[in-house]
């Protein structure tokens, strides 16, 4: 069954990748256009995201000041540069007229502008102006760079804090939270969403500020040069916003269609590749290909439309920009010709109109990015706001588990308030006893041991260990003396040695090896090329299911627990390997109180106490012989021997 | 790889690509013509005070703007067409190629990896083509055109271009060359952080049971710090980029006015030409920026292209015979493995070594052994999901390699280890077994597979929806539906690959009893781990490490085969072995 469990892992990974929200690939061109998930509560969530910058409020303020300063300086540049052009133009005109030509004979455009007939360009003045401009640009660049530098630190620190908060939150969430939310969805929140927030913050923070300041500064400059031309240029603002919105509206619909089609096509690809051998053997190749071709063509149609429509934004903006340019050039030229504007001013104005439309387009195209970023933030906040575990009781010095006596007193528990699972359950496990729990799936066997671990809080009654109520013990003290082997053989990416040592930090090499030998890990490790240094990969595909299970048993062995919990620890191994595992577990069980959940009755016949559970209640308890004698549920179970074997 | 992929696949759309280039050319020329017209407004209009010329030239500028938008919209049209058609074709080729793969190639890549290649990777390359059509096609034209126009305005200032253009290239190139490795490193660190988080969430019970929260928090904190350090470094380069470029552009414009001013003063150029030169300089620099940003995308797409080409270049190891032989209808269902060995290329140990078996319709052959013994591989050899490395597999008396695959598969009812179902309904899934099966036949098959009760209990019966993979059914139900799918096919050979493991013993027994009358005219191959499932088989093969270590009936093996005895002993207690 190792292939089976591996298959599951792969299946999971596959869906995880497909369902990941717009990470990098698949975004529309230029980052815009993609219809991400929308934030439900944009305002408050955006505000809260901003509030997270609080620890960096001074640097943030500095960034704002620097950005505004840099933009202002940049905005003044063309105006001053225009003066230089005027000086050149004046010299150019002046040179065409003999010295002493009266002002009244000069063209309208330059009359009264300081043109001295017969004089060429005054390079002293031009040079002075240009030096000013140069200084201005250098300072603006430096300030801009400094702002970006500081901002980058702010963003990275904020995201880092957010990740840290999520990490801490995970450790405080009750297990029930993880049961309720699908794993892929949760993973996507803590990985993809935070990545998305980081990208959004980095891309939008500086741009938004820069763009908005630029618009204001440039508008001010334009008004200063010529209110008339500024009015002309302003007309283009609502125009470009309208056009962008109209296109975006259409393209959004198209993008929704495109992503829906992509989704179905991807699902088809996934299904076909996952069921590859079945598709072949049942002769469905042709059918599957026809379906693929149909969906692929449909995707082509809608994605062409989506890309084309969204591809119209750039040309349209450029066209509006050009229109603006033409109108400003013509009107400006007429005004220059009539002498109410200088050429340099028009030239500066042309540059300003360019700078004016660009940030507007940028803000428009950032809207989507911002939306999806805030939506991600919202999802992360949801996680951060989830209810937490009851904090540990603040009772210093309460004793740890020593003898391992466990008692349930009238315990009741429900995962779901309206569906009680365990009601009024009592039992006592004496130190050193092996307690076996049997019964059909859903009877509450695993729940019972999870309650001992205090993975969940009980609704009524109490559980004591060595006479102490578990809720009065710090969780760490409680769990520190309990060793647990789960059906789910979780190993992390690391060497086999590290995976065993996980059970007890600071264990010596000898102790690790001793645990490995006692649990038969040593035997198969020697057949691995790198022995204990073999790196277990995340899916653990280089170890068989049985081998993985043995490693987890060694891990529990190393902790030298006072209390041991074995939850269907052998369900994923074949029967001969199971015999090995059984021996390993027998070594582990000696002299310890242990709870064993097993589906194979033959493995628990020697238990000191057998509990038969049905629907959350213990229906029978006793030793193997006693229970057989009563001819009740256990006897029936035993008669059918393997009938309960592999329950669903 | 990327270049090869683009060259091979864009060939079909040569005319569209040509249209993109022509239209972009048109649009760029129009863009370039505008400053030149503006220059003429200054020199011929303002300088001489001729309002008529100003208006006439203004109207021309308007017309040129119209040409420009027509060109760029047209380019967007053909560009989107080309890119999307390219993606469609690439996806289709990839899909068709994977369709030819045998299970061996599929295992080599892994289904999840193939899915990613067929979806995300194709999209990535497709986006590159789109960007190339929209941006990269116009950038070089803009650059060359800008240089030509600028020189036409005034060749004497050309040296400024010769200084500024390389300077910008060097500056942008330097920043990018620093930035790209940082970003790549950052991606690695992001993966690391995500891996730690993923491990914590999947192993949450273990983490808590062993009280390792502080350790995990520390491990995460380290990964988080590492990531932040690289992200800060990468971000700094990014923050440098914009101010640096702007500085170069601005210094260049100051230089143009200063040196241009001298040339104007010397009467070598007009003031209009000076402003035009300035505009062209801006356009050239912008096009360089666009091109470099575009180039930044290339490495990422190149990786995707490599992954796609790897799949397209892989040939299936199972080649269909050029002149297939028809199976002998009289020998339908006969199965024979003759000294079959299977090994993965480069592997030391074969998965299967020298395995022989033969079975006729009406017989049941069982294969038992521990995990990794080669049982599934043996089953997969029959429908040619693999080809044997040596030895021969014969179905209906013909080497499977000589058979028409459709006719081969027609004889086989495979029930894989994982009861995989396709999205659709219960009926559509059963019809995958046989397309023309009637409802009566479907119900009969469900009955045999012990699935009738739960299907009938569902309000929609045969029309009950099935999610992809069958995830809305329990493992046992999936398995029974998969069995029903094979039964409705009425194949000559049933292949049960550990198909009963998810069933409890009682259901298992009922199912086998119901199967018996249906399979009287078919050969049945059963792979199992449970002795009780196979004890009545006509012949049992005991596999260990790919070799047959015992064959015979249950009773014979109990006496003569040590491995079989071990297996039995591990499953039944001593008295039970004796008692039955």
mmCIF file of C-alpha atoms in Angstrom, chain A residues 419-555:
data_model
loop_
_atom_site.group_PDB
_atom_site.id
_atom_site.type_symbol
_atom_site.label_atom_id
_atom_site.label_comp_id
_atom_site.label_asym_id
_atom_site.label_seq_id
_atom_site.Cartn_x
_atom_site.Cartn_y
_atom_site.Cartn_z
ATOM 1 C CA UNK A 419 -23.861 15.926 17.363
ATOM 2 C CA UNK A 420 -22.547 14.596 20.675
ATOM 3 C CA UNK A 421 -19.947 11.906 20.135
ATOM 4 C CA UNK A 422 -18.900 10.797 23.603
ATOM 5 C CA UNK A 423 -21.382 10.944 26.450
ATOM 6 C CA UNK A 424 -20.758 10.116 30.090
ATOM 7 C CA UNK A 425 -17.726 7.923 29.542
ATOM 8 C CA UNK A 426 -15.711 6.620 32.490
ATOM 9 C CA UNK A 427 -12.683 4.368 32.587
ATOM 10 C CA UNK A 428 -9.505 3.755 34.551
ATOM 11 C CA UNK A 429 -6.169 2.604 33.186
ATOM 12 C CA UNK A 430 -3.756 1.531 35.920
ATOM 13 C CA UNK A 431 -0.028 2.198 35.673
ATOM 14 C CA UNK A 432 1.681 -0.316 33.391
ATOM 15 C CA UNK A 433 -1.545 -1.645 31.898
ATOM 16 C CA UNK A 434 -2.104 -2.123 28.200
ATOM 17 C CA UNK A 435 -5.554 -0.878 27.267
ATOM 18 C CA UNK A 436 -6.834 -1.893 23.854
ATOM 19 C CA UNK A 437 -9.655 -0.039 22.159
ATOM 20 C CA UNK A 438 -11.625 -1.754 19.402
ATOM 21 C CA UNK A 439 -14.756 -0.929 17.511
ATOM 22 C CA UNK A 440 -15.986 0.263 14.128
ATOM 23 C CA UNK A 441 -14.865 3.480 12.462
ATOM 24 C CA UNK A 442 -16.580 6.515 13.911
ATOM 25 C CA UNK A 443 -17.018 4.876 17.295
ATOM 26 C CA UNK A 444 -14.750 7.456 18.894
ATOM 27 C CA UNK A 445 -11.580 5.415 19.441
ATOM 28 C CA UNK A 446 -9.181 8.045 18.131
ATOM 29 C CA UNK A 447 -11.162 10.772 19.849
ATOM 30 C CA UNK A 448 -10.666 9.029 23.154
ATOM 31 C CA UNK A 449 -6.882 9.107 22.908
ATOM 32 C CA UNK A 450 -6.904 12.637 21.474
ATOM 33 C CA UNK A 451 -8.681 13.722 24.632
ATOM 34 C CA UNK A 452 -5.928 12.194 26.757
ATOM 35 C CA UNK A 453 -3.449 14.314 24.783
ATOM 36 C CA UNK A 454 -5.735 17.284 25.328
ATOM 37 C CA UNK A 455 -5.847 17.927 21.608
ATOM 38 C CA UNK A 456 -9.454 18.893 22.207
ATOM 39 C CA UNK A 457 -11.221 20.331 25.226
ATOM 40 C CA UNK A 458 -13.908 18.148 26.750
ATOM 41 C CA UNK A 459 -17.426 19.446 27.250
ATOM 42 C CA UNK A 460 -18.163 17.729 30.547
ATOM 43 C CA UNK A 461 -16.630 15.511 33.217
ATOM 44 C CA UNK A 462 -12.889 15.369 33.733
ATOM 45 C CA UNK A 463 -9.809 13.440 32.750
ATOM 46 C CA UNK A 464 -7.039 12.911 35.271
ATOM 47 C CA UNK A 465 -3.527 11.624 34.941
ATOM 48 C CA UNK A 466 -1.901 10.443 38.148
ATOM 49 C CA UNK A 467 -4.804 12.072 39.905
ATOM 50 C CA UNK A 468 -4.285 15.520 38.369
ATOM 51 C CA UNK A 469 -6.905 17.062 36.122
ATOM 52 C CA UNK A 470 -5.317 17.440 32.668
ATOM 53 C CA UNK A 471 -6.639 20.962 32.344
ATOM 54 C CA UNK A 472 -4.582 21.897 35.392
ATOM 55 C CA UNK A 473 -1.369 20.776 33.701
ATOM 56 C CA UNK A 474 0.528 22.874 31.195
ATOM 57 C CA UNK A 475 0.104 21.163 27.821
ATOM 58 C CA UNK A 476 3.852 20.783 27.421
ATOM 59 C CA UNK A 477 4.170 18.982 30.737
ATOM 60 C CA UNK A 478 1.278 16.690 29.868
ATOM 61 C CA UNK A 479 2.367 15.791 26.379
ATOM 62 C CA UNK A 480 6.036 15.653 27.300
ATOM 63 C CA UNK A 481 5.582 12.285 28.973
ATOM 64 C CA UNK A 482 3.211 10.779 26.448
ATOM 65 C CA UNK A 483 4.563 9.007 23.392
ATOM 66 C CA UNK A 484 2.261 8.791 20.423
ATOM 67 C CA UNK A 485 2.412 6.807 17.203
ATOM 68 C CA UNK A 486 -0.187 7.764 14.665
ATOM 69 C CA UNK A 487 -1.653 6.032 11.677
ATOM 70 C CA UNK A 488 -0.462 8.971 9.628
ATOM 71 C CA UNK A 489 3.278 8.478 9.427
ATOM 72 C CA UNK A 490 4.473 12.037 9.413
ATOM 73 C CA UNK A 491 8.147 12.531 8.696
ATOM 74 C CA UNK A 492 9.734 15.829 7.880
ATOM 75 C CA UNK A 493 12.316 16.499 5.229
ATOM 76 C CA UNK A 494 15.574 15.608 6.925
ATOM 77 C CA UNK A 495 17.762 12.617 7.676
ATOM 78 C CA UNK A 496 16.441 9.473 9.306
ATOM 79 C CA UNK A 497 18.606 10.285 12.312
ATOM 80 C CA UNK A 498 17.005 13.722 12.683
ATOM 81 C CA UNK A 499 13.550 12.265 12.287
ATOM 82 C CA UNK A 500 14.148 9.837 15.143
ATOM 83 C CA UNK A 501 15.839 12.481 17.296
ATOM 84 C CA UNK A 502 12.764 14.648 16.838
ATOM 85 C CA UNK A 503 11.264 12.697 19.738
ATOM 86 C CA UNK A 504 13.714 14.110 22.224
ATOM 87 C CA UNK A 505 15.820 17.184 21.597
ATOM 88 C CA UNK A 506 19.342 16.706 22.835
ATOM 89 C CA UNK A 507 19.335 12.934 22.561
ATOM 90 C CA UNK A 508 22.816 11.492 22.082
ATOM 91 C CA UNK A 509 23.854 9.475 19.045
ATOM 92 C CA UNK A 510 23.934 6.313 21.178
ATOM 93 C CA UNK A 511 20.408 6.899 22.415
ATOM 94 C CA UNK A 512 19.158 7.411 18.871
ATOM 95 C CA UNK A 513 20.876 4.239 17.696
ATOM 96 C CA UNK A 514 19.576 2.299 20.670
ATOM 97 C CA UNK A 515 16.031 3.396 19.871
ATOM 98 C CA UNK A 516 16.562 2.474 16.231
ATOM 99 C CA UNK A 517 17.825 -0.967 17.153
ATOM 100 C CA UNK A 518 15.009 -1.645 19.577
ATOM 101 C CA UNK A 519 12.420 -0.827 16.926
ATOM 102 C CA UNK A 520 13.996 -2.650 13.953
ATOM 103 C CA UNK A 521 14.787 0.587 12.163
ATOM 104 C CA UNK A 522 18.445 -0.341 12.286
ATOM 105 C CA UNK A 523 17.861 -3.365 10.053
ATOM 106 C CA UNK A 524 16.520 -1.565 7.031
ATOM 107 C CA UNK A 525 18.655 1.531 7.523
ATOM 108 C CA UNK A 526 21.717 -0.554 6.820
ATOM 109 C CA UNK A 527 20.375 -1.460 3.403
ATOM 110 C CA UNK A 528 20.038 2.230 2.508
ATOM 111 C CA UNK A 529 23.034 3.654 0.687
ATOM 112 C CA UNK A 530 23.500 6.503 3.113
ATOM 113 C CA UNK A 531 22.317 4.812 6.264
ATOM 114 C CA UNK A 532 21.067 7.164 8.946
ATOM 115 C CA UNK A 533 22.009 10.123 6.782
ATOM 116 C CA UNK A 534 19.467 9.177 4.129
ATOM 117 C CA UNK A 535 17.252 12.180 3.606
ATOM 118 C CA UNK A 536 13.574 11.413 3.807
ATOM 119 C CA UNK A 537 11.817 13.499 1.195
ATOM 120 C CA UNK A 538 8.589 15.254 1.924
ATOM 121 C CA UNK A 539 6.437 12.531 0.465
ATOM 122 C CA UNK A 540 8.714 9.951 2.014
ATOM 123 C CA UNK A 541 8.735 8.102 -1.274
ATOM 124 C CA UNK A 542 12.168 6.620 -0.652
ATOM 125 C CA UNK A 543 10.894 4.663 2.316
ATOM 126 C CA UNK A 544 8.089 2.136 2.276
ATOM 127 C CA UNK A 545 5.038 2.711 4.425
ATOM 128 C CA UNK A 546 6.224 0.077 6.865
ATOM 129 C CA UNK A 547 9.659 1.651 7.130
ATOM 130 C CA UNK A 548 8.171 5.059 7.737
ATOM 131 C CA UNK A 549 6.025 3.588 10.460
ATOM 132 C CA UNK A 550 9.040 2.014 12.120
ATOM 133 C CA UNK A 551 10.797 5.389 12.157
ATOM 134 C CA UNK A 552 7.828 6.983 13.909
ATOM 135 C CA UNK A 553 7.860 4.173 16.455
ATOM 136 C CA UNK A 554 11.563 4.719 17.083
ATOM 137 C CA UNK A 555 10.777 8.378 17.574
#
